[in-house]
Amino acid sequence: MSSTAVASEALTSQEYIKHHLTNLSTGEGFQAIHWDTLGWSVFLGLVFIAIFYRVAKKATSGVPGKLQCAIELVVGFVNDNVKSTFHGTNPLIAPLALTIFVWVLLMNAMDWVPVDLLPWLISVVTGHEMSHISMKVVPTTDPNMTFALAIGVFILTIYYSIRIKGVGGFIKELTTQPFNHWLLYPINFILEVVTLLARPLSLALRLFGNLYAGELIFLLIATIGLFQLPVHFLWAAFHLLIIPLQAFIFMMLTIVYLSLAHEDH
Amino acid sequence: MNINATLIGELIAFVVFVIFCMKFVWPPIIGAIETRQKEIADGLAAKDRAAKELELAQDSAVAKLKKAKAQAASIVDAAKKHEAKIIEEAAGKAQVEKERILASGHAEIETERNRAKEELRQQVALLAVAGAEKILERSIDAAAHSDILDKLVAEL
């Protein structure tokens, strides 16, 4: 959050921002692994699983404890959204929506961690200079993360489309609409495939774009000197909207796409 | 934007988390919520039922009370009627008894008077004879004049 990096390391603003947008990675090209994205996302996923599993193990239909009340609030919220959109029985959709909502929410919430806090802590502990430490703490600002979620949802969409409608039904859906004439089937197919592929792409890029831009603005604010503190506060307060909203949108679209896959025309 | 092997790792993590959530997290929590919802719904229904039953019980209690009151009133009524009848009967009997006693009294008085009359008559006859004997200083043949004396007694 502070601009101490700019002063002490004598980095230009450009270098400072570029440095903060670099992942902690090993390997080259496609074999590279972003350890910060992977580590933080798995850590946050485990936080989600640990809290919810603790409650699930001790869940009582009698008088619930305070933690169970809070967890039930989240579960009830997700369940209501699933029930209002998806009419059918599928044991996967609700837990999937819950996992996405809470996991994405937690990962987005890492945006509130001051951008220089963790690199500074690491430099204090390890003695390395901050300009040599890459640590992107928000996993959803990494397209690998958002695309992994979107591709997971996309695979499930294809799987349920084929399971509910059959291969023939799925191909029929892709070719016979919107223009129901055999001459226009190739055009239908192109249109439908574009629609189909646009879903995971937009899903992944929407989340990535929002969080990446938010992070970038935090970094820009961090370069303006003394006045950054109130501006940081304002931007962080604005993220009270963005963080849950993006998690909610990702969850809702997942439910919508999967219920579309279940609809038989 | 550099897509790399991180994506595969995240995909695996995603699948693991979703499966874990589906197997161990979602069912117990939603089960607890739904069971509680059902229990609350049952409780509310039981409350409604109890309220309705209470109302019915109150109604029947009021009806029973009303019936009991009516019954009591009719019993009192009947008792009053019976009492009046008994009094009337007793009065009637007393009247009859009174009349009977009066009649027997009268009869007794009558016979007593008759007897006294008879005695008086006989004594008068004797007195008359004795008086006549004394006055006449003569013996009168009682047997020869008894018919006259008897006639005299009868006239008395």
Tab-separated table of C-alpha atoms in Angstrom:
chain	number	residue	atom	x	y	z
A	1	MET	CA	0.000	0.000	0.000
A	2	SER	CA	2.866	2.359	0.572
A	3	SER	CA	5.190	3.929	-1.905
A	4	THR	CA	8.272	3.080	0.124
A	5	ALA	CA	9.296	0.719	-2.640
A	6	VAL	CA	9.407	3.577	-5.086
A	7	ALA	CA	11.576	5.655	-2.793
A	8	SER	CA	13.968	3.107	-1.388
A	9	GLU	CA	14.509	0.967	-4.435
A	10	ALA	CA	14.575	3.964	-6.738
A	11	LEU	CA	12.268	2.221	-9.181
A	12	THR	CA	10.316	4.264	-11.663
A	13	SER	CA	6.529	4.075	-11.382
A	14	GLN	CA	6.451	1.986	-14.506
A	15	GLU	CA	8.962	-0.493	-13.142
A	16	TYR	CA	7.151	-0.593	-9.807
A	17	ILE	CA	3.808	-1.476	-11.424
A	18	LYS	CA	5.369	-3.954	-13.794
A	19	HIS	CA	7.157	-5.632	-10.927
A	20	HIS	CA	3.914	-5.974	-8.965
A	21	LEU	CA	2.161	-7.518	-11.936
A	22	THR	CA	4.771	-10.252	-12.252
A	23	ASN	CA	3.958	-13.652	-10.851
A	24	LEU	CA	6.271	-15.734	-8.729
A	25	SER	CA	6.976	-18.369	-11.367
A	26	THR	CA	9.321	-21.111	-12.365
A	27	GLY	CA	9.717	-22.639	-15.804
A	28	GLU	CA	9.429	-21.188	-19.256
A	29	GLY	CA	6.597	-20.890	-21.730
A	30	PHE	CA	3.681	-23.190	-21.211
A	31	GLN	CA	5.553	-25.208	-18.597
A	32	ALA	CA	5.789	-22.220	-16.288
A	33	ILE	CA	3.944	-22.426	-13.011
A	34	HIS	CA	2.762	-19.361	-11.094
A	35	TRP	CA	3.439	-20.499	-7.544
A	36	ASP	CA	1.809	-17.466	-5.942
A	37	THR	CA	-1.464	-17.965	-7.828
A	38	LEU	CA	-1.454	-21.689	-7.172
A	39	GLY	CA	-0.420	-21.352	-3.542
A	40	TRP	CA	-2.846	-18.629	-2.560
A	41	SER	CA	-5.771	-20.163	-4.425
A	42	VAL	CA	-5.215	-23.595	-2.900
A	43	PHE	CA	-4.716	-22.012	0.522
A	44	LEU	CA	-7.980	-20.059	0.190
A	45	GLY	CA	-9.765	-23.132	-1.140
A	46	LEU	CA	-8.554	-25.042	1.897
A	47	VAL	CA	-9.769	-22.232	4.166
A	48	PHE	CA	-13.194	-22.557	2.536
A	49	ILE	CA	-13.200	-26.351	2.812
A	50	ALA	CA	-11.898	-26.328	6.399
A	51	ILE	CA	-14.508	-23.889	7.714
A	52	PHE	CA	-17.423	-25.413	5.838
A	53	TYR	CA	-16.383	-28.995	6.589
A	54	ARG	CA	-16.062	-28.191	10.300
A	55	VAL	CA	-19.625	-26.880	10.285
A	56	ALA	CA	-20.905	-29.723	8.082
A	57	LYS	CA	-19.504	-32.344	10.435
A	58	LYS	CA	-21.248	-30.834	13.436
A	59	ALA	CA	-24.338	-29.591	11.566
A	60	THR	CA	-27.442	-29.900	13.680
A	61	SER	CA	-31.046	-29.411	12.693
A	62	GLY	CA	-31.649	-28.158	16.235
A	63	VAL	CA	-30.492	-24.795	17.525
A	64	PRO	CA	-27.448	-23.872	15.385
A	65	GLY	CA	-24.304	-22.234	16.723
A	66	LYS	CA	-23.193	-18.813	15.531
A	67	LEU	CA	-20.707	-20.202	12.988
A	68	GLN	CA	-23.304	-22.639	11.680
A	69	CYS	CA	-25.759	-19.750	11.338
A	70	ALA	CA	-23.263	-17.800	9.258
A	71	ILE	CA	-22.435	-20.790	7.066
A	72	GLU	CA	-26.102	-21.653	6.668
A	73	LEU	CA	-26.706	-18.079	5.538
A	74	VAL	CA	-24.219	-18.563	2.679
A	75	VAL	CA	-25.486	-22.053	1.837
A	76	GLY	CA	-29.091	-20.853	1.931
A	77	PHE	CA	-28.248	-17.905	-0.316
A	78	VAL	CA	-26.569	-20.168	-2.890
A	79	ASN	CA	-29.364	-22.734	-2.619
A	80	ASP	CA	-32.039	-20.079	-3.252
A	81	ASN	CA	-30.198	-18.851	-6.334
A	82	VAL	CA	-29.794	-22.381	-7.673
A	83	LYS	CA	-33.445	-23.249	-7.008
A	84	SER	CA	-34.730	-20.078	-8.692
A	85	THR	CA	-32.700	-20.688	-11.856
A	86	PHE	CA	-32.274	-24.431	-12.189
A	87	HIS	CA	-35.425	-26.548	-12.097
A	88	GLY	CA	-34.420	-30.140	-11.913
A	89	THR	CA	-32.446	-32.540	-9.821
A	90	ASN	CA	-28.706	-32.452	-10.082
A	91	PRO	CA	-26.608	-33.106	-6.989
A	92	LEU	CA	-23.617	-31.283	-8.490
A	93	ILE	CA	-24.888	-27.825	-9.379
A	94	ALA	CA	-25.540	-26.472	-5.870
A	95	PRO	CA	-22.207	-27.595	-4.332
A	96	LEU	CA	-20.444	-26.388	-7.482
A	97	ALA	CA	-22.108	-22.990	-7.170
A	98	LEU	CA	-21.212	-22.831	-3.470
A	99	THR	CA	-17.579	-23.724	-4.144
A	100	ILE	CA	-17.306	-21.148	-6.916
A	101	PHE	CA	-19.016	-18.411	-4.927
A	102	VAL	CA	-17.016	-18.790	-1.728
A	103	TRP	CA	-13.706	-19.595	-3.389
A	104	VAL	CA	-13.910	-16.686	-5.840
A	105	LEU	CA	-15.100	-14.396	-3.050
A	106	LEU	CA	-12.110	-15.314	-0.882
A	107	MET	CA	-9.669	-14.956	-3.786
A	108	ASN	CA	-11.164	-11.595	-4.769
A	109	ALA	CA	-10.979	-10.477	-1.150
A	110	MET	CA	-7.200	-10.784	-1.307
A	111	ASP	CA	-7.453	-7.521	-3.261
A	112	TRP	CA	-7.816	-5.820	0.113
A	113	VAL	CA	-4.384	-6.974	1.200
A	114	PRO	CA	-2.114	-3.939	0.695
A	115	VAL	CA	-0.054	-4.483	-2.457
A	116	ASP	CA	3.317	-4.038	-0.753
A	117	LEU	CA	2.505	-5.777	2.531
A	118	LEU	CA	3.456	-9.334	1.610
A	119	PRO	CA	6.567	-8.484	-0.456
A	120	TRP	CA	7.712	-6.310	2.467
A	121	LEU	CA	7.093	-9.102	5.027
A	122	ILE	CA	8.973	-11.566	2.832
A	123	SER	CA	11.874	-9.179	2.431
A	124	VAL	CA	12.009	-8.687	6.194
A	125	VAL	CA	11.976	-12.455	6.801
A	126	THR	CA	14.324	-13.548	4.001
A	127	GLY	CA	16.492	-10.461	3.687
A	128	HIS	CA	15.996	-10.235	-0.053
A	129	GLU	CA	15.350	-6.878	-1.608
A	130	MET	CA	11.699	-6.095	-2.349
A	131	SER	CA	12.377	-5.437	-6.008
A	132	HIS	CA	13.447	-9.068	-6.370
A	133	ILE	CA	10.362	-10.508	-4.744
A	134	SER	CA	7.353	-11.273	-6.911
A	135	MET	CA	4.197	-12.028	-5.025
A	136	LYS	CA	0.775	-11.535	-6.614
A	137	VAL	CA	-1.621	-12.202	-3.817
A	138	VAL	CA	-4.914	-12.075	-5.769
A	139	PRO	CA	-5.281	-15.347	-7.705
A	140	THR	CA	-8.216	-14.058	-9.759
A	141	THR	CA	-5.956	-11.436	-11.367
A	142	ASP	CA	-4.193	-14.360	-13.050
A	143	PRO	CA	-6.006	-15.545	-16.212
A	144	ASN	CA	-4.809	-19.069	-15.461
A	145	MET	CA	-7.061	-19.077	-12.426
A	146	THR	CA	-10.164	-17.618	-14.078
A	147	PHE	CA	-9.745	-19.765	-17.190
A	148	ALA	CA	-9.357	-22.878	-15.055
A	149	LEU	CA	-12.720	-22.134	-13.422
A	150	ALA	CA	-14.374	-21.234	-16.731
A	151	ILE	CA	-13.009	-24.313	-18.498
A	152	GLY	CA	-14.186	-26.514	-15.630
A	153	VAL	CA	-17.674	-25.065	-15.984
A	154	PHE	CA	-17.468	-25.372	-19.788
A	155	ILE	CA	-16.544	-29.062	-19.610
A	156	LEU	CA	-19.487	-29.675	-17.274
A	157	THR	CA	-21.782	-27.787	-19.681
A	158	ILE	CA	-20.727	-30.005	-22.593
A	159	TYR	CA	-20.943	-33.128	-20.417
A	160	TYR	CA	-24.487	-32.424	-19.240
A	161	SER	CA	-25.616	-31.268	-22.713
A	162	ILE	CA	-24.573	-34.641	-24.123
A	163	ARG	CA	-25.845	-36.640	-21.146
A	164	ILE	CA	-29.293	-35.039	-21.150
A	165	LYS	CA	-29.860	-34.621	-24.880
A	166	GLY	CA	-27.565	-37.291	-26.267
A	167	VAL	CA	-24.869	-36.639	-28.856
A	168	GLY	CA	-27.489	-36.375	-31.615
A	169	GLY	CA	-29.623	-33.997	-29.599
A	170	PHE	CA	-26.650	-31.803	-28.812
A	171	ILE	CA	-25.575	-31.654	-32.472
A	172	LYS	CA	-29.178	-30.977	-33.451
A	173	GLU	CA	-29.284	-28.100	-30.991
A	174	LEU	CA	-26.100	-26.680	-32.511
A	175	THR	CA	-27.310	-26.940	-36.107
A	176	THR	CA	-31.086	-26.506	-36.303
A	177	GLN	CA	-31.381	-23.114	-34.678
A	178	PRO	CA	-31.849	-20.228	-35.045
A	179	PHE	CA	-32.610	-20.893	-38.764
A	180	ASN	CA	-34.515	-24.128	-39.235
A	181	HIS	CA	-33.659	-24.908	-42.847
A	182	TRP	CA	-31.130	-27.525	-43.951
A	183	LEU	CA	-29.326	-25.098	-46.246
A	184	LEU	CA	-28.583	-22.839	-43.308
A	185	TYR	CA	-27.330	-25.599	-40.990
A	186	PRO	CA	-23.627	-24.712	-41.476
A	187	ILE	CA	-24.326	-21.083	-40.623
A	188	ASN	CA	-26.327	-22.182	-37.560
A	189	PHE	CA	-23.443	-24.380	-36.500
A	190	ILE	CA	-20.927	-21.546	-36.741
A	191	LEU	CA	-23.210	-19.209	-34.814
A	192	GLU	CA	-23.936	-21.746	-32.100
A	193	VAL	CA	-20.312	-22.792	-31.675
A	194	VAL	CA	-19.298	-19.150	-31.310
A	195	THR	CA	-22.048	-18.696	-28.713
A	196	LEU	CA	-20.920	-21.814	-26.905
A	197	LEU	CA	-17.276	-20.814	-26.850
A	198	ALA	CA	-18.038	-17.225	-25.936
A	199	ARG	CA	-19.489	-18.372	-22.628
A	200	PRO	CA	-16.323	-19.663	-20.923
A	201	LEU	CA	-14.282	-16.917	-22.573
A	202	SER	CA	-16.511	-14.139	-21.271
A	203	LEU	CA	-16.826	-15.874	-17.902
A	204	ALA	CA	-13.057	-16.031	-17.452
A	205	LEU	CA	-12.258	-12.617	-18.924
A	206	ARG	CA	-14.964	-10.774	-16.976
A	207	LEU	CA	-13.596	-11.942	-13.627
A	208	PHE	CA	-9.974	-11.510	-14.686
A	209	GLY	CA	-10.569	-8.074	-16.195
A	210	ASN	CA	-12.423	-6.665	-13.199
A	211	LEU	CA	-9.921	-7.869	-10.647
A	212	TYR	CA	-6.853	-7.101	-12.757
A	213	ALA	CA	-8.063	-3.563	-13.350
A	214	GLY	CA	-8.847	-3.156	-9.668
A	215	GLU	CA	-5.368	-4.356	-8.747
A	216	LEU	CA	-3.780	-2.096	-11.361
A	217	ILE	CA	-5.546	0.924	-9.929
A	218	PHE	CA	-4.351	0.000	-6.419
A	219	LEU	CA	-0.827	-0.033	-7.857
A	220	LEU	CA	-1.329	3.306	-9.594
A	221	ILE	CA	-2.638	4.801	-6.356
A	222	ALA	CA	0.436	3.435	-4.576
A	223	THR	CA	2.676	5.590	-6.799
A	224	ILE	CA	1.100	8.979	-6.040
A	225	GLY	CA	2.883	9.636	-2.747
A	226	LEU	CA	1.369	10.944	0.470
A	227	PHE	CA	-2.178	11.363	-0.823
A	228	GLN	CA	-2.477	7.675	-1.547
A	229	LEU	CA	-3.975	6.800	1.864
A	230	PRO	CA	-7.466	8.359	1.499
A	231	VAL	CA	-7.558	7.299	-2.141
A	232	HIS	CA	-6.619	3.755	-1.182
A	233	PHE	CA	-9.410	3.807	1.351
A	234	LEU	CA	-11.943	4.973	-1.235
A	235	TRP	CA	-10.850	2.377	-3.778
A	236	ALA	CA	-10.889	-0.394	-1.152
A	237	ALA	CA	-14.391	0.692	-0.090
A	238	PHE	CA	-15.451	0.512	-3.735
A	239	HIS	CA	-14.205	-3.071	-3.760
A	240	LEU	CA	-16.865	-3.876	-1.168
A	241	LEU	CA	-19.124	-3.852	-4.225
A	242	ILE	CA	-16.813	-5.353	-6.829
A	243	ILE	CA	-15.541	-8.336	-4.859
A	244	PRO	CA	-18.841	-9.978	-3.911
A	245	LEU	CA	-20.492	-8.854	-7.142
A	246	GLN	CA	-17.926	-10.581	-9.354
A	247	ALA	CA	-18.119	-13.754	-7.236
A	248	PHE	CA	-21.919	-13.654	-7.460
A	249	ILE	CA	-21.893	-13.080	-11.241
A	250	PHE	CA	-19.511	-15.993	-11.778
A	251	MET	CA	-21.736	-18.245	-9.670
A	252	MET	CA	-24.991	-17.112	-11.305
A	253	LEU	CA	-23.636	-17.553	-14.840
A	254	THR	CA	-22.363	-21.009	-13.939
A	255	ILE	CA	-25.864	-21.955	-12.760
A	256	VAL	CA	-27.432	-20.413	-15.875
A	257	TYR	CA	-25.060	-22.201	-18.278
A	258	LEU	CA	-25.601	-25.539	-16.563
A	259	SER	CA	-29.372	-25.140	-16.516
A	260	LEU	CA	-29.242	-24.274	-20.243
A	261	ALA	CA	-27.339	-27.526	-20.747
A	262	HIS	CA	-30.199	-29.353	-19.008
A	263	GLU	CA	-32.907	-27.788	-21.158
A	264	ASP	CA	-34.196	-30.089	-23.828
A	265	HIS	CA	-35.657	-28.308	-26.830
B	1	MET	CA	-1.659	-12.745	-20.431
B	2	ASN	CA	0.397	-15.872	-20.261
B	3	ILE	CA	-1.526	-19.107	-20.073
B	4	ASN	CA	0.607	-21.933	-18.755
B	5	ALA	CA	0.676	-25.048	-16.621
B	6	THR	CA	-0.812	-23.108	-13.687
B	7	LEU	CA	-4.144	-23.541	-15.443
B	8	ILE	CA	-3.886	-27.336	-15.200
B	9	GLY	CA	-3.013	-27.088	-11.523
B	10	GLU	CA	-5.932	-24.776	-10.833
B	11	LEU	CA	-8.278	-27.038	-12.781
B	12	ILE	CA	-7.231	-30.000	-10.630
B	13	ALA	CA	-7.652	-27.930	-7.456
B	14	PHE	CA	-11.079	-26.786	-8.667
B	15	VAL	CA	-12.232	-30.355	-9.366
B	16	VAL	CA	-10.959	-31.576	-5.980
B	17	PHE	CA	-12.647	-28.752	-4.081
B	18	VAL	CA	-15.937	-29.223	-5.924
B	19	ILE	CA	-15.954	-32.984	-5.346
B	20	PHE	CA	-15.085	-32.547	-1.678
B	21	CYS	CA	-17.803	-29.943	-1.309
B	22	MET	CA	-20.327	-32.163	-3.082
B	23	LYS	CA	-19.498	-35.217	-0.963
B	24	PHE	CA	-18.819	-33.871	2.511
B	25	VAL	CA	-19.904	-30.246	2.823
B	26	TRP	CA	-23.136	-29.603	0.969
B	27	PRO	CA	-25.302	-32.603	1.977
B	28	PRO	CA	-25.003	-32.307	5.794
B	29	ILE	CA	-25.490	-28.534	5.834
B	30	ILE	CA	-28.445	-28.432	3.455
B	31	GLY	CA	-29.848	-31.494	5.245
B	32	ALA	CA	-29.699	-29.700	8.581
B	33	ILE	CA	-31.329	-26.610	7.062
B	34	GLU	CA	-34.120	-28.561	5.405
B	35	THR	CA	-34.778	-30.700	8.487
B	36	ARG	CA	-35.034	-27.578	10.594
B	37	GLN	CA	-37.333	-25.941	8.067
B	38	LYS	CA	-39.564	-28.998	8.174
B	39	GLU	CA	-39.530	-29.052	11.974
B	40	ILE	CA	-40.478	-25.385	12.111
B	41	ALA	CA	-43.249	-25.918	9.574
B	42	ASP	CA	-44.534	-28.913	11.567
B	43	GLY	CA	-44.371	-26.888	14.776
B	44	LEU	CA	-46.372	-24.068	13.234
B	45	ALA	CA	-48.927	-26.510	11.860
B	46	ALA	CA	-49.216	-28.156	15.300
B	47	LYS	CA	-49.717	-24.728	16.850
B	48	ASP	CA	-52.529	-23.955	14.392
B	49	ARG	CA	-54.088	-27.331	15.046
B	50	ALA	CA	-53.874	-26.840	18.812
B	51	ALA	CA	-55.456	-23.394	18.517
B	52	LYS	CA	-58.300	-24.861	16.475
B	53	GLU	CA	-58.751	-27.686	18.964
B	54	LEU	CA	-58.767	-25.222	21.829
B	55	GLU	CA	-61.475	-23.232	20.081
B	56	LEU	CA	-63.516	-26.379	19.518
B	57	ALA	CA	-63.060	-27.418	23.147
B	58	GLN	CA	-64.148	-23.984	24.320
B	59	ASP	CA	-67.191	-24.134	22.075
B	60	SER	CA	-68.143	-27.575	23.360
B	61	ALA	CA	-67.561	-26.492	26.952
B	62	VAL	CA	-69.871	-23.525	26.429
B	63	ALA	CA	-72.470	-25.775	24.808
B	64	LYS	CA	-72.233	-28.297	27.658
B	65	LEU	CA	-72.548	-25.563	30.237
B	66	LYS	CA	-75.611	-24.203	28.473
B	67	LYS	CA	-77.134	-27.659	28.319
B	68	ALA	CA	-76.384	-28.282	31.990
B	69	LYS	CA	-77.982	-24.982	32.924
B	70	ALA	CA	-81.065	-25.801	30.898
B	71	GLN	CA	-81.221	-29.222	32.514
B	72	ALA	CA	-80.868	-27.757	35.987
B	73	ALA	CA	-83.598	-25.250	35.232
B	74	SER	CA	-85.911	-27.969	33.998
B	75	ILE	CA	-85.164	-30.088	37.086
B	76	VAL	CA	-85.924	-27.170	39.385
B	77	ASP	CA	-89.096	-26.531	37.407
B	78	ALA	CA	-90.208	-30.112	37.700
B	79	ALA	CA	-89.395	-30.126	41.410
B	80	LYS	CA	-91.470	-26.999	41.918
B	81	LYS	CA	-94.383	-28.540	40.042
B	82	HIS	CA	-94.073	-31.711	42.075
B	83	GLU	CA	-93.979	-29.731	45.296
B	84	ALA	CA	-97.080	-27.806	44.303
B	85	LYS	CA	-98.788	-31.048	43.464
B	86	ILE	CA	-97.818	-32.620	46.781
B	87	ILE	CA	-99.074	-29.588	48.672
B	88	GLU	CA	-102.315	-29.634	46.733
B	89	GLU	CA	-102.760	-33.323	47.375
B	90	ALA	CA	-102.004	-32.893	51.080
B	91	ALA	CA	-104.454	-30.015	51.262
B	92	GLY	CA	-107.079	-32.136	49.548
B	93	LYS	CA	-106.472	-35.019	51.924
B	94	ALA	CA	-106.595	-32.715	54.907
B	95	GLN	CA	-109.865	-31.286	53.711
B	96	VAL	CA	-111.345	-34.770	53.327
B	97	GLU	CA	-110.006	-35.770	56.736
B	98	LYS	CA	-111.410	-32.630	58.275
B	99	GLU	CA	-114.798	-33.311	56.785
B	100	ARG	CA	-114.683	-36.910	57.889
B	101	ILE	CA	-113.719	-35.924	61.432
B	102	LEU	CA	-116.415	-33.286	61.470
B	103	ALA	CA	-118.987	-35.759	60.199
B	104	SER	CA	-118.032	-38.368	62.741
B	105	GLY	CA	-118.143	-35.694	65.456
B	106	HIS	CA	-121.556	-34.639	64.378
B	107	ALA	CA	-122.745	-38.250	64.345
B	108	GLU	CA	-121.339	-38.851	67.782
B	109	ILE	CA	-122.965	-35.750	69.121
B	110	GLU	CA	-126.233	-36.839	67.555
B	111	THR	CA	-126.177	-40.296	69.094
B	112	GLU	CA	-125.164	-38.833	72.447
B	113	ARG	CA	-127.998	-36.397	72.292
B	114	ASN	CA	-130.437	-39.129	71.313
B	115	ARG	CA	-129.282	-41.283	74.182
B	116	ALA	CA	-129.601	-38.387	76.604
B	117	LYS	CA	-133.043	-37.634	75.231
B	118	GLU	CA	-134.044	-41.243	75.707
B	119	GLU	CA	-132.765	-41.256	79.287
B	120	LEU	CA	-134.412	-37.981	79.968
B	121	ARG	CA	-137.636	-39.218	78.527
B	122	GLN	CA	-137.601	-42.310	80.716
B	123	GLN	CA	-136.718	-40.314	83.756
B	124	VAL	CA	-139.446	-37.838	82.960
B	125	ALA	CA	-141.894	-40.719	82.676
B	126	LEU	CA	-140.809	-42.029	86.035
B	127	LEU	CA	-140.918	-38.563	87.504
B	128	ALA	CA	-144.305	-37.989	86.056
B	129	VAL	CA	-145.583	-41.271	87.525
B	130	ALA	CA	-143.979	-40.587	90.833
B	131	GLY	CA	-145.339	-37.039	90.772
B	132	ALA	CA	-148.747	-38.245	89.890
B	133	GLU	CA	-148.623	-40.864	92.651
B	134	LYS	CA	-147.641	-38.253	95.106
B	135	ILE	CA	-150.251	-35.811	93.928
B	136	LEU	CA	-153.024	-38.305	93.799
B	137	GLU	CA	-151.843	-40.076	96.923
B	138	ARG	CA	-153.302	-42.961	95.337
B	139	SER	CA	-151.890	-45.949	93.826
B	140	ILE	CA	-152.423	-46.100	90.207
B	141	ASP	CA	-152.335	-49.336	88.490
B	142	ALA	CA	-149.149	-48.902	86.651
B	143	ALA	CA	-149.899	-51.707	84.380
B	144	ALA	CA	-153.410	-50.475	83.537
B	145	HIS	CA	-152.161	-47.042	82.690
B	146	SER	CA	-148.914	-47.819	81.162
B	147	ASP	CA	-150.307	-47.313	77.668
B	148	ILE	CA	-151.202	-43.762	78.543
B	149	LEU	CA	-147.751	-43.224	80.050
B	150	ASP	CA	-146.029	-44.640	77.053
B	151	LYS	CA	-147.976	-42.314	74.804
B	152	LEU	CA	-146.899	-39.465	77.026
B	153	VAL	CA	-143.272	-40.544	76.858
B	154	ALA	CA	-143.480	-40.759	73.088
B	155	GLU	CA	-144.818	-37.235	72.917
B	156	LEU	CA	-141.916	-35.871	74.853
